[in-house]
Amino acid sequence: MNRRQAISRMAILLGGTLSAPTLSAMERMGTPSVNSADFSLTETQRKILAEVAEHIIPKTNTPGAKDAGVPAFIEMMLKDCYKAPEHNSFITGLVNLEKKNFLNQNKTEQIATLKEVEKENKELMKAYSVKQIKVGDNVDKESMEGKVGVPFWRLVKELTLFGYFTSEQGVTTNFTYEPIPGKFEPIKVQKGQKVTYH
Amino acid sequence: MNINIDAIKKQTYDAIVVGSGISGGWAAKELTEKGLNVAVLERGREIKHVTGYETATKDPWDFAHRGRPDNMAAEQYWAGMRTGYTANEEHRYLFENDKENPYIEKRGGFDWLRAYHTGGKSLLWGRQSYRWNEEDFMANAKEGIGIDWPIRYKDLESWYTYVEKFAGISGQKEGLDVLPDSHFLPPMAMSAPEVHLKNAVKSKMGRPITIGRTAHLTQPAAHHTAIGRGQCQFRDKCMRGCPYGGYFSSLSATLPAAAKTKRLTMIHNAIVSEIIFDEKTQKAKGVRVIDQITKAVTEYYAKIIFLNAGAIGSTAIMMQSKSNRFPNGMGNQSDQLGRNIMDHHLGVGASATVEGFEDDFVYGRRPSGLYIPRFRNWGRDKREYVRGFGYQGGAGRGSWGRGTNMDGFGADFKAEMTQLGGWNIGFTGFGEILPNPENRFTLSPDKKDKWGLPVLEFEAEFGSNELNMRKDMANDMAEMLEAAGFKNVTTYNSTTTHIGLGIHEMGTARMGNDPKTSVLNKNNQVHEVKNVFMTDGACMTSASCVNPSLTYMALTARAADFAVSELKKKNL
């Protein structure tokens, strides 16, 4: 069986690359930890999550993260596909934003806050002593040492992109969607031209 | 086993084929077309071509977790999780739940991916189709490794052509000794950076690169459309099952051909627990079957039996077939049953980023990649290890997924994510694994599955030859990517892969000339039980480095031809 194709097929579904922290979290899935039913957000946390997702993928001439149902998708994914370390780091991230009174900030302040979070994320990622492991053909995995979860910003950004660019609204309004291409051939493209979803 | 004989239903056919996967489908086709009434016993559920492919036409948003395995699936499909793709929401309906079908890793690790349903793994295979070369059949004898193959390339050559014409293999003629050309349908195209790599590696290093030889109908012939197959639509959703019959599988090709003869009986949910040996005739007289749902036991009788349950499954049945004559498993005088498990080792190679080619892209999704044939230990090249490896891979452009690793958010960031990223290119090696009698499986003495059959215990580890080869597999690829001028060349070499990850399991009932050291003869006939044939991966005496399915097809067609001629001569 051709591994490259199979993994690229998965990669296509995941949007072109396999995110290392996601794979790391996936790897933990086999090991029992907390009951995923334990994961839930408060109403305030839900509102913060929705605003953060919308900041990452705002409504423009195409739908935004909220239109595409991304906030609820993220909560569901965390509950179903992640375990305690990511549940904890995700909620920590939301709690931190709550402490900063995120919901009462204006748009400009919110963007400044998220830029701060993005900056902190870089340090957090380093601190998790990320180690590169090759898990298969063309797939790198970063293995997090210990039981600390993938940082909040990394999780929310990845899941926003994933949720949005695999949603019907996200796919069909931003790309040309061709479920049945019927042929394969090299072509020329112009920058700015609408891209065919792969 | 305690069975109420009165309750046993008895059914008789000319031939029984155990398993409906890639080789079982071929056995069914060949035997029915040669006039035999054939029962195919499939242990899994029935899947109907087209309508049974439940995820085939789904859009990304149709999957609850957009494809990703959830925690529950990850726990149940624990072996599947090791592959990174088989436990996905799009694919796992075609793979077995590992928790419900346990096996034991006694030493080392073994990835055993199973597909119990009509067509077996022929629905899931990578469709890469390569002939073995002349050296592949002689290497064991020349190097004193394992035992010699009882056949040579010339014994299979016409059978390769025969199966290729029916299956439909797209590819490019290259005239290489190392990778003999098949009978080809038109090749798939290469993208611009791939053509660049091909030209650079040829001119600077003298190594050929060809387009993947793939069992897809790039241009169907009349005999393909006659059984309902259509042209590949370049959706690249193959592993979900193809409603167009664009790629070769038992469901799209061999089983419909067999059904056309009206001599095919498909029996599902039929787990063959053992082959029944007749002490008087010293032949097999049939098989005992457990219904996977009701657990009712049925016996089926036939003049000949083809075991095509997969390299592990077929051999497990032989091990379970104990009699006075064969207390240690049918045809196991050599003690070779279950030994010499092989696969192709992978998870090693290199990748790079490609500068330029900004206005180049592709239309459609090619369900294949490029192939770099073996060059190590070939011709005058001599390494510290024996055998070699090929590479499979290709180039693609970054999509929105790259955003996770990028800074930024907001409207501009969103707009950028809808545009194409730069080109990336990567190849992975497929290395030959040597036959090692210590790499084996046995029947658990005490643990049983839910049908009361012994759970299998695996002992499998890479040897020094494989590990030494992997260094070249990483470095050679990096060298080729550098020769093409690609940037950020990085190698990888996983230390956590197991035998089995390639899902090319082979060995366990090898062919050979001597009954003392092999299970099967040159016609895939069990040395000691002449009316039992094994033509799946179990029969392999060595592994080559090319994908094995095409060779199973050729061996099966050849063995079926032999079996029918022996039947006619009343030798069976």
PDB file of N, CA and C in Angstrom, chain A residues 49-138:
ATOM      1  N   LEU A  49     -14.352  32.290  22.981  1.00  0.00           N
ATOM      2  CA  LEU A  49     -13.891  31.410  21.902  1.00  0.00           C
ATOM      3  C   LEU A  49     -14.436  31.889  20.554  1.00  0.00           C
ATOM      4  N   ALA A  50     -15.716  32.241  20.530  1.00  0.00           N
ATOM      5  CA  ALA A  50     -16.338  32.680  19.276  1.00  0.00           C
ATOM      6  C   ALA A  50     -15.654  33.947  18.748  1.00  0.00           C
ATOM      7  N   GLU A  51     -15.346  34.880  19.662  1.00  0.00           N
ATOM      8  CA  GLU A  51     -14.687  36.117  19.232  1.00  0.00           C
ATOM      9  C   GLU A  51     -13.275  35.847  18.728  1.00  0.00           C
ATOM     10  N   VAL A  52     -12.562  34.961  19.436  1.00  0.00           N
ATOM     11  CA  VAL A  52     -11.187  34.646  19.027  1.00  0.00           C
ATOM     12  C   VAL A  52     -11.197  34.008  17.639  1.00  0.00           C
ATOM     13  N   ALA A  53     -12.096  33.043  17.440  1.00  0.00           N
ATOM     14  CA  ALA A  53     -12.167  32.363  16.141  1.00  0.00           C
ATOM     15  C   ALA A  53     -12.504  33.359  15.034  1.00  0.00           C
ATOM     16  N   GLU A  54     -13.403  34.279  15.326  1.00  0.00           N
ATOM     17  CA  GLU A  54     -13.803  35.262  14.325  1.00  0.00           C
ATOM     18  C   GLU A  54     -12.656  36.236  14.023  1.00  0.00           C
ATOM     19  N   HIS A  55     -11.813  36.501  15.031  1.00  0.00           N
ATOM     20  CA  HIS A  55     -10.637  37.332  14.773  1.00  0.00           C
ATOM     21  C   HIS A  55      -9.656  36.620  13.852  1.00  0.00           C
ATOM     22  N   ILE A  56      -9.538  35.318  14.015  1.00  0.00           N
ATOM     23  CA  ILE A  56      -8.598  34.558  13.166  1.00  0.00           C
ATOM     24  C   ILE A  56      -9.127  34.510  11.732  1.00  0.00           C
ATOM     25  N   ILE A  57     -10.384  34.128  11.581  1.00  0.00           N
ATOM     26  CA  ILE A  57     -11.032  34.078  10.251  1.00  0.00           C
ATOM     27  C   ILE A  57     -12.278  34.968  10.304  1.00  0.00           C
ATOM     28  N   PRO A  58     -12.102  36.279  10.049  1.00  0.00           N
ATOM     29  CA  PRO A  58     -13.258  37.188  10.122  1.00  0.00           C
ATOM     30  C   PRO A  58     -14.137  37.089   8.875  1.00  0.00           C
ATOM     31  N   LYS A  59     -15.344  37.566   9.025  1.00  0.00           N
ATOM     32  CA  LYS A  59     -16.239  37.678   7.870  1.00  0.00           C
ATOM     33  C   LYS A  59     -15.687  38.779   6.970  1.00  0.00           C
ATOM     34  N   THR A  60     -15.489  38.468   5.715  1.00  0.00           N
ATOM     35  CA  THR A  60     -15.059  39.479   4.736  1.00  0.00           C
ATOM     36  C   THR A  60     -16.094  39.439   3.618  1.00  0.00           C
ATOM     37  N   ASN A  61     -15.637  39.344   2.377  1.00  0.00           N
ATOM     38  CA  ASN A  61     -16.621  39.124   1.315  1.00  0.00           C
ATOM     39  C   ASN A  61     -17.066  37.657   1.280  1.00  0.00           C
ATOM     40  N   THR A  62     -16.429  36.841   2.135  1.00  0.00           N
ATOM     41  CA  THR A  62     -16.873  35.451   2.334  1.00  0.00           C
ATOM     42  C   THR A  62     -17.189  35.271   3.819  1.00  0.00           C
ATOM     43  N   PRO A  63     -17.930  34.215   4.160  1.00  0.00           N
ATOM     44  CA  PRO A  63     -18.323  34.017   5.563  1.00  0.00           C
ATOM     45  C   PRO A  63     -17.124  33.940   6.500  1.00  0.00           C
ATOM     46  N   GLY A  64     -17.351  34.258   7.759  1.00  0.00           N
ATOM     47  CA  GLY A  64     -16.316  34.151   8.770  1.00  0.00           C
ATOM     48  C   GLY A  64     -16.497  32.897   9.614  1.00  0.00           C
ATOM     49  N   ALA A  65     -15.624  32.771  10.628  1.00  0.00           N
ATOM     50  CA  ALA A  65     -15.626  31.573  11.468  1.00  0.00           C
ATOM     51  C   ALA A  65     -16.986  31.342  12.134  1.00  0.00           C
ATOM     52  N   LYS A  66     -17.607  32.423  12.614  1.00  0.00           N
ATOM     53  CA  LYS A  66     -18.914  32.255  13.280  1.00  0.00           C
ATOM     54  C   LYS A  66     -19.964  31.756  12.292  1.00  0.00           C
ATOM     55  N   ASP A  67     -19.986  32.362  11.087  1.00  0.00           N
ATOM     56  CA  ASP A  67     -20.965  31.933  10.071  1.00  0.00           C
ATOM     57  C   ASP A  67     -20.834  30.444   9.783  1.00  0.00           C
ATOM     58  N   ALA A  68     -19.601  29.959   9.818  1.00  0.00           N
ATOM     59  CA  ALA A  68     -19.345  28.571   9.439  1.00  0.00           C
ATOM     60  C   ALA A  68     -19.464  27.613  10.630  1.00  0.00           C
ATOM     61  N   GLY A  69     -19.909  28.132  11.768  1.00  0.00           N
ATOM     62  CA  GLY A  69     -20.122  27.255  12.929  1.00  0.00           C
ATOM     63  C   GLY A  69     -18.837  26.777  13.583  1.00  0.00           C
ATOM     64  N   VAL A  70     -17.764  27.525  13.378  1.00  0.00           N
ATOM     65  CA  VAL A  70     -16.462  27.073  13.867  1.00  0.00           C
ATOM     66  C   VAL A  70     -16.378  27.006  15.402  1.00  0.00           C
ATOM     67  N   PRO A  71     -16.913  28.003  16.135  1.00  0.00           N
ATOM     68  CA  PRO A  71     -16.765  27.915  17.603  1.00  0.00           C
ATOM     69  C   PRO A  71     -17.335  26.619  18.188  1.00  0.00           C
ATOM     70  N   ALA A  72     -18.526  26.247  17.773  1.00  0.00           N
ATOM     71  CA  ALA A  72     -19.122  25.006  18.291  1.00  0.00           C
ATOM     72  C   ALA A  72     -18.319  23.794  17.838  1.00  0.00           C
ATOM     73  N   PHE A  73     -17.797  23.871  16.609  1.00  0.00           N
ATOM     74  CA  PHE A  73     -16.972  22.774  16.082  1.00  0.00           C
ATOM     75  C   PHE A  73     -15.730  22.579  16.953  1.00  0.00           C
ATOM     76  N   ILE A  74     -15.101  23.685  17.325  1.00  0.00           N
ATOM     77  CA  ILE A  74     -13.879  23.589  18.136  1.00  0.00           C
ATOM     78  C   ILE A  74     -14.184  22.930  19.475  1.00  0.00           C
ATOM     79  N   GLU A  75     -15.267  23.342  20.100  1.00  0.00           N
ATOM     80  CA  GLU A  75     -15.626  22.772  21.403  1.00  0.00           C
ATOM     81  C   GLU A  75     -15.876  21.265  21.272  1.00  0.00           C
ATOM     82  N   MET A  76     -16.590  20.894  20.214  1.00  0.00           N
ATOM     83  CA  MET A  76     -16.879  19.479  19.976  1.00  0.00           C
ATOM     84  C   MET A  76     -15.593  18.689  19.727  1.00  0.00           C
ATOM     85  N   MET A  77     -14.705  19.259  18.925  1.00  0.00           N
ATOM     86  CA  MET A  77     -13.456  18.559  18.623  1.00  0.00           C
ATOM     87  C   MET A  77     -12.617  18.357  19.886  1.00  0.00           C
ATOM     88  N   LEU A  78     -12.552  19.393  20.704  1.00  0.00           N
ATOM     89  CA  LEU A  78     -11.768  19.267  21.937  1.00  0.00           C
ATOM     90  C   LEU A  78     -12.327  18.160  22.820  1.00  0.00           C
ATOM     91  N   LYS A  79     -13.630  18.126  22.909  1.00  0.00           N
ATOM     92  CA  LYS A  79     -14.300  17.132  23.744  1.00  0.00           C
ATOM     93  C   LYS A  79     -14.079  15.715  23.193  1.00  0.00           C
ATOM     94  N   ASP A  80     -14.254  15.547  21.882  1.00  0.00           N
ATOM     95  CA  ASP A  80     -14.219  14.214  21.290  1.00  0.00           C
ATOM     96  C   ASP A  80     -12.830  13.709  20.937  1.00  0.00           C
ATOM     97  N   CYS A  81     -11.945  14.622  20.560  1.00  0.00           N
ATOM     98  CA  CYS A  81     -10.681  14.178  19.958  1.00  0.00           C
ATOM     99  C   CYS A  81      -9.438  14.527  20.781  1.00  0.00           C
ATOM    100  N   TYR A  82      -9.601  15.211  21.872  1.00  0.00           N
ATOM    101  CA  TYR A  82      -8.446  15.588  22.685  1.00  0.00           C
ATOM    102  C   TYR A  82      -8.651  15.099  24.104  1.00  0.00           C
ATOM    103  N   LYS A  83      -7.552  15.110  24.871  1.00  0.00           N
ATOM    104  CA  LYS A  83      -7.637  14.620  26.247  1.00  0.00           C
ATOM    105  C   LYS A  83      -7.197  15.686  27.240  1.00  0.00           C
ATOM    106  N   ALA A  84      -7.072  15.273  28.470  1.00  0.00           N
ATOM    107  CA  ALA A  84      -6.861  16.204  29.574  1.00  0.00           C
ATOM    108  C   ALA A  84      -5.792  17.271  29.331  1.00  0.00           C
ATOM    109  N   PRO A  85      -4.608  16.924  28.829  1.00  0.00           N
ATOM    110  CA  PRO A  85      -3.586  17.983  28.694  1.00  0.00           C
ATOM    111  C   PRO A  85      -4.068  19.149  27.829  1.00  0.00           C
ATOM    112  N   GLU A  86      -4.710  18.837  26.692  1.00  0.00           N
ATOM    113  CA  GLU A  86      -5.207  19.905  25.817  1.00  0.00           C
ATOM    114  C   GLU A  86      -6.469  20.554  26.399  1.00  0.00           C
ATOM    115  N   HIS A  87      -7.293  19.768  27.069  1.00  0.00           N
ATOM    116  CA  HIS A  87      -8.459  20.371  27.724  1.00  0.00           C
ATOM    117  C   HIS A  87      -7.982  21.450  28.708  1.00  0.00           C
ATOM    118  N   ASN A  88      -6.958  21.106  29.466  1.00  0.00           N
ATOM    119  CA  ASN A  88      -6.458  22.039  30.480  1.00  0.00           C
ATOM    120  C   ASN A  88      -5.814  23.272  29.856  1.00  0.00           C
ATOM    121  N   SER A  89      -4.959  23.042  28.854  1.00  0.00           N
ATOM    122  CA  SER A  89      -4.273  24.200  28.270  1.00  0.00           C
ATOM    123  C   SER A  89      -5.263  25.098  27.544  1.00  0.00           C
ATOM    124  N   PHE A  90      -6.281  24.499  26.943  1.00  0.00           N
ATOM    125  CA  PHE A  90      -7.268  25.299  26.221  1.00  0.00           C
ATOM    126  C   PHE A  90      -8.062  26.172  27.192  1.00  0.00           C
ATOM    127  N   ILE A  91      -8.524  25.553  28.258  1.00  0.00           N
ATOM    128  CA  ILE A  91      -9.311  26.317  29.237  1.00  0.00           C
ATOM    129  C   ILE A  91      -8.442  27.378  29.916  1.00  0.00           C
ATOM    130  N   THR A  92      -7.199  27.041  30.171  1.00  0.00           N
ATOM    131  CA  THR A  92      -6.287  28.040  30.742  1.00  0.00           C
ATOM    132  C   THR A  92      -6.216  29.277  29.847  1.00  0.00           C
ATOM    133  N   GLY A  93      -6.111  29.032  28.545  1.00  0.00           N
ATOM    134  CA  GLY A  93      -6.057  30.143  27.595  1.00  0.00           C
ATOM    135  C   GLY A  93      -7.298  31.011  27.654  1.00  0.00           C
ATOM    136  N   LEU A  94      -8.465  30.368  27.756  1.00  0.00           N
ATOM    137  CA  LEU A  94      -9.719  31.132  27.821  1.00  0.00           C
ATOM    138  C   LEU A  94      -9.834  31.894  29.137  1.00  0.00           C
ATOM    139  N   VAL A  95      -9.412  31.243  30.206  1.00  0.00           N
ATOM    140  CA  VAL A  95      -9.469  31.892  31.519  1.00  0.00           C
ATOM    141  C   VAL A  95      -8.576  33.131  31.526  1.00  0.00           C
ATOM    142  N   ASN A  96      -7.400  33.015  30.910  1.00  0.00           N
ATOM    143  CA  ASN A  96      -6.502  34.164  30.829  1.00  0.00           C
ATOM    144  C   ASN A  96      -7.145  35.328  30.086  1.00  0.00           C
ATOM    145  N   LEU A  97      -7.862  34.999  29.013  1.00  0.00           N
ATOM    146  CA  LEU A  97      -8.535  36.062  28.259  1.00  0.00           C
ATOM    147  C   LEU A  97      -9.675  36.669  29.071  1.00  0.00           C
ATOM    148  N   GLU A  98     -10.320  35.810  29.820  1.00  0.00           N
ATOM    149  CA  GLU A  98     -11.417  36.293  30.673  1.00  0.00           C
ATOM    150  C   GLU A  98     -10.867  37.281  31.709  1.00  0.00           C
ATOM    151  N   LYS A  99      -9.696  36.932  32.257  1.00  0.00           N
ATOM    152  CA  LYS A  99      -9.061  37.805  33.250  1.00  0.00           C
ATOM    153  C   LYS A  99      -8.716  39.162  32.641  1.00  0.00           C
ATOM    154  N   LYS A 100      -8.398  39.138  31.334  1.00  0.00           N
ATOM    155  CA  LYS A 100      -8.055  40.386  30.649  1.00  0.00           C
ATOM    156  C   LYS A 100      -9.302  41.141  30.210  1.00  0.00           C
ATOM    157  N   ASN A 101     -10.467  40.613  30.605  1.00  0.00           N
ATOM    158  CA  ASN A 101     -11.730  41.293  30.274  1.00  0.00           C
ATOM    159  C   ASN A 101     -11.927  41.404  28.758  1.00  0.00           C
ATOM    160  N   PHE A 102     -11.554  40.344  28.070  1.00  0.00           N
ATOM    161  CA  PHE A 102     -11.497  40.325  26.608  1.00  0.00           C
ATOM    162  C   PHE A 102     -12.807  40.761  25.959  1.00  0.00           C
ATOM    163  N   LEU A 103     -13.915  40.279  26.514  1.00  0.00           N
ATOM    164  CA  LEU A 103     -15.207  40.544  25.873  1.00  0.00           C
ATOM    165  C   LEU A 103     -15.589  42.022  25.927  1.00  0.00           C
ATOM    166  N   ASN A 104     -15.028  42.740  26.890  1.00  0.00           N
ATOM    167  CA  ASN A 104     -15.366  44.159  27.009  1.00  0.00           C
ATOM    168  C   ASN A 104     -14.374  45.066  26.280  1.00  0.00           C
ATOM    169  N   GLN A 105     -13.363  44.445  25.690  1.00  0.00           N
ATOM    170  CA  GLN A 105     -12.409  45.253  24.911  1.00  0.00           C
ATOM    171  C   GLN A 105     -13.030  45.584  23.553  1.00  0.00           C
ATOM    172  N   ASN A 106     -12.598  46.728  22.979  1.00  0.00           N
ATOM    173  CA  ASN A 106     -13.042  46.999  21.609  1.00  0.00           C
ATOM    174  C   ASN A 106     -12.204  46.179  20.625  1.00  0.00           C
ATOM    175  N   LYS A 107     -12.556  46.173  19.351  1.00  0.00           N
ATOM    176  CA  LYS A 107     -11.888  45.326  18.352  1.00  0.00           C
ATOM    177  C   LYS A 107     -10.379  45.538  18.336  1.00  0.00           C
ATOM    178  N   THR A 108      -9.979  46.789  18.353  1.00  0.00           N
ATOM    179  CA  THR A 108      -8.551  47.100  18.296  1.00  0.00           C
ATOM    180  C   THR A 108      -7.825  46.539  19.512  1.00  0.00           C
ATOM    181  N   GLU A 109      -8.448  46.708  20.682  1.00  0.00           N
ATOM    182  CA  GLU A 109      -7.829  46.167  21.907  1.00  0.00           C
ATOM    183  C   GLU A 109      -7.766  44.643  21.864  1.00  0.00           C
ATOM    184  N   GLN A 110      -8.831  44.060  21.350  1.00  0.00           N
ATOM    185  CA  GLN A 110      -8.854  42.588  21.259  1.00  0.00           C
ATOM    186  C   GLN A 110      -7.721  42.081  20.363  1.00  0.00           C
ATOM    187  N   ILE A 111      -7.528  42.766  19.239  1.00  0.00           N
ATOM    188  CA  ILE A 111      -6.458  42.355  18.324  1.00  0.00           C
ATOM    189  C   ILE A 111      -5.104  42.473  19.022  1.00  0.00           C
ATOM    190  N   ALA A 112      -4.929  43.564  19.754  1.00  0.00           N
ATOM    191  CA  ALA A 112      -3.670  43.751  20.495  1.00  0.00           C
ATOM    192  C   ALA A 112      -3.481  42.635  21.518  1.00  0.00           C
ATOM    193  N   THR A 113      -4.575  42.283  22.195  1.00  0.00           N
ATOM    194  CA  THR A 113      -4.495  41.192  23.180  1.00  0.00           C
ATOM    195  C   THR A 113      -4.093  39.879  22.508  1.00  0.00           C
ATOM    196  N   LEU A 114      -4.722  39.584  21.374  1.00  0.00           N
ATOM    197  CA  LEU A 114      -4.424  38.313  20.705  1.00  0.00           C
ATOM    198  C   LEU A 114      -3.000  38.290  20.146  1.00  0.00           C
ATOM    199  N   LYS A 115      -2.505  39.464  19.722  1.00  0.00           N
ATOM    200  CA  LYS A 115      -1.101  39.517  19.266  1.00  0.00           C
ATOM    201  C   LYS A 115      -0.161  39.187  20.419  1.00  0.00           C
ATOM    202  N   GLU A 116      -0.562  39.652  21.594  1.00  0.00           N
ATOM    203  CA  GLU A 116       0.206  39.334  22.799  1.00  0.00           C
ATOM    204  C   GLU A 116       0.186  37.826  23.060  1.00  0.00           C
ATOM    205  N   VAL A 117      -1.008  37.247  22.949  1.00  0.00           N
ATOM    206  CA  VAL A 117      -1.168  35.799  23.157  1.00  0.00           C
ATOM    207  C   VAL A 117      -0.335  35.019  22.132  1.00  0.00           C
ATOM    208  N   GLU A 118      -0.349  35.509  20.894  1.00  0.00           N
ATOM    209  CA  GLU A 118       0.425  34.852  19.830  1.00  0.00           C
ATOM    210  C   GLU A 118       1.915  34.887  20.154  1.00  0.00           C
ATOM    211  N   LYS A 119       2.347  36.007  20.688  1.00  0.00           N
ATOM    212  CA  LYS A 119       3.758  36.156  21.048  1.00  0.00           C
ATOM    213  C   LYS A 119       4.123  35.198  22.193  1.00  0.00           C
ATOM    214  N   GLU A 120       3.247  35.173  23.198  1.00  0.00           N
ATOM    215  CA  GLU A 120       3.493  34.265  24.331  1.00  0.00           C
ATOM    216  C   GLU A 120       3.514  32.808  23.875  1.00  0.00           C
ATOM    217  N   ASN A 121       2.692  32.525  22.875  1.00  0.00           N
ATOM    218  CA  ASN A 121       2.593  31.166  22.369  1.00  0.00           C
ATOM    219  C   ASN A 121       3.937  30.649  21.879  1.00  0.00           C
ATOM    220  N   LYS A 122       4.687  31.544  21.249  1.00  0.00           N
ATOM    221  CA  LYS A 122       5.997  31.132  20.731  1.00  0.00           C
ATOM    222  C   LYS A 122       6.880  30.623  21.852  1.00  0.00           C
ATOM    223  N   GLU A 123       6.875  31.350  22.953  1.00  0.00           N
ATOM    224  CA  GLU A 123       7.676  30.942  24.099  1.00  0.00           C
ATOM    225  C   GLU A 123       7.141  29.637  24.695  1.00  0.00           C
ATOM    226  N   LEU A 124       5.813  29.573  24.752  1.00  0.00           N
ATOM    227  CA  LEU A 124       5.198  28.355  25.299  1.00  0.00           C
ATOM    228  C   LEU A 124       5.566  27.128  24.457  1.00  0.00           C
ATOM    229  N   MET A 125       5.538  27.310  23.153  1.00  0.00           N
ATOM    230  CA  MET A 125       5.855  26.189  22.275  1.00  0.00           C
ATOM    231  C   MET A 125       7.279  25.703  22.519  1.00  0.00           C
ATOM    232  N   LYS A 126       8.182  26.649  22.657  1.00  0.00           N
ATOM    233  CA  LYS A 126       9.582  26.290  22.944  1.00  0.00           C
ATOM    234  C   LYS A 126       9.670  25.552  24.268  1.00  0.00           C
ATOM    235  N   ALA A 127       8.946  26.075  25.232  1.00  0.00           N
ATOM    236  CA  ALA A 127       9.016  25.525  26.580  1.00  0.00           C
ATOM    237  C   ALA A 127       8.506  24.089  26.654  1.00  0.00           C
ATOM    238  N   TYR A 128       7.692  23.733  25.696  1.00  0.00           N
ATOM    239  CA  TYR A 128       7.185  22.356  25.740  1.00  0.00           C
ATOM    240  C   TYR A 128       8.220  21.340  25.246  1.00  0.00           C
ATOM    241  N   SER A 129       9.431  21.798  25.044  1.00  0.00           N
ATOM    242  CA  SER A 129      10.540  20.956  24.560  1.00  0.00           C
ATOM    243  C   SER A 129      10.075  20.020  23.448  1.00  0.00           C
ATOM    244  N   VAL A 130       9.758  20.682  22.374  1.00  0.00           N
ATOM    245  CA  VAL A 130       9.239  19.962  21.222  1.00  0.00           C
ATOM    246  C   VAL A 130      10.368  19.187  20.556  1.00  0.00           C
ATOM    247  N   LYS A 131      10.122  17.930  20.369  1.00  0.00           N
ATOM    248  CA  LYS A 131      11.125  17.067  19.767  1.00  0.00           C
ATOM    249  C   LYS A 131      10.581  16.524  18.446  1.00  0.00           C
ATOM    250  N   GLN A 132      11.375  16.617  17.407  1.00  0.00           N
ATOM    251  CA  GLN A 132      10.913  16.127  16.109  1.00  0.00           C
ATOM    252  C   GLN A 132      11.048  14.608  16.034  1.00  0.00           C
ATOM    253  N   ILE A 133       9.963  13.984  15.667  1.00  0.00           N
ATOM    254  CA  ILE A 133       9.993  12.544  15.418  1.00  0.00           C
ATOM    255  C   ILE A 133       9.378  12.326  14.055  1.00  0.00           C
ATOM    256  N   LYS A 134       9.928  11.416  13.312  1.00  0.00           N
ATOM    257  CA  LYS A 134       9.338  11.113  12.018  1.00  0.00           C
ATOM    258  C   LYS A 134       8.399   9.924  12.202  1.00  0.00           C
ATOM    259  N   VAL A 135       7.147  10.147  11.905  1.00  0.00           N
ATOM    260  CA  VAL A 135       6.195   9.058  12.124  1.00  0.00           C
ATOM    261  C   VAL A 135       5.911   8.274  10.869  1.00  0.00           C
ATOM    262  N   GLY A 136       6.286   8.786   9.750  1.00  0.00           N
ATOM    263  CA  GLY A 136       5.989   8.044   8.533  1.00  0.00           C
ATOM    264  C   GLY A 136       6.436   8.856   7.364  1.00  0.00           C
ATOM    265  N   ASP A 137       6.025   8.439   6.219  1.00  0.00           N
ATOM    266  CA  ASP A 137       6.465   9.073   5.004  1.00  0.00           C
ATOM    267  C   ASP A 137       6.025  10.524   5.013  1.00  0.00           C
ATOM    268  N   ASN A 138       6.970  11.389   4.934  1.00  0.00           N
ATOM    269  CA  ASN A 138       6.713  12.810   4.772  1.00  0.00           C
ATOM    270  C   ASN A 138       5.947  13.414   5.945  1.00  0.00           C
TER     271      ASN A 138
END
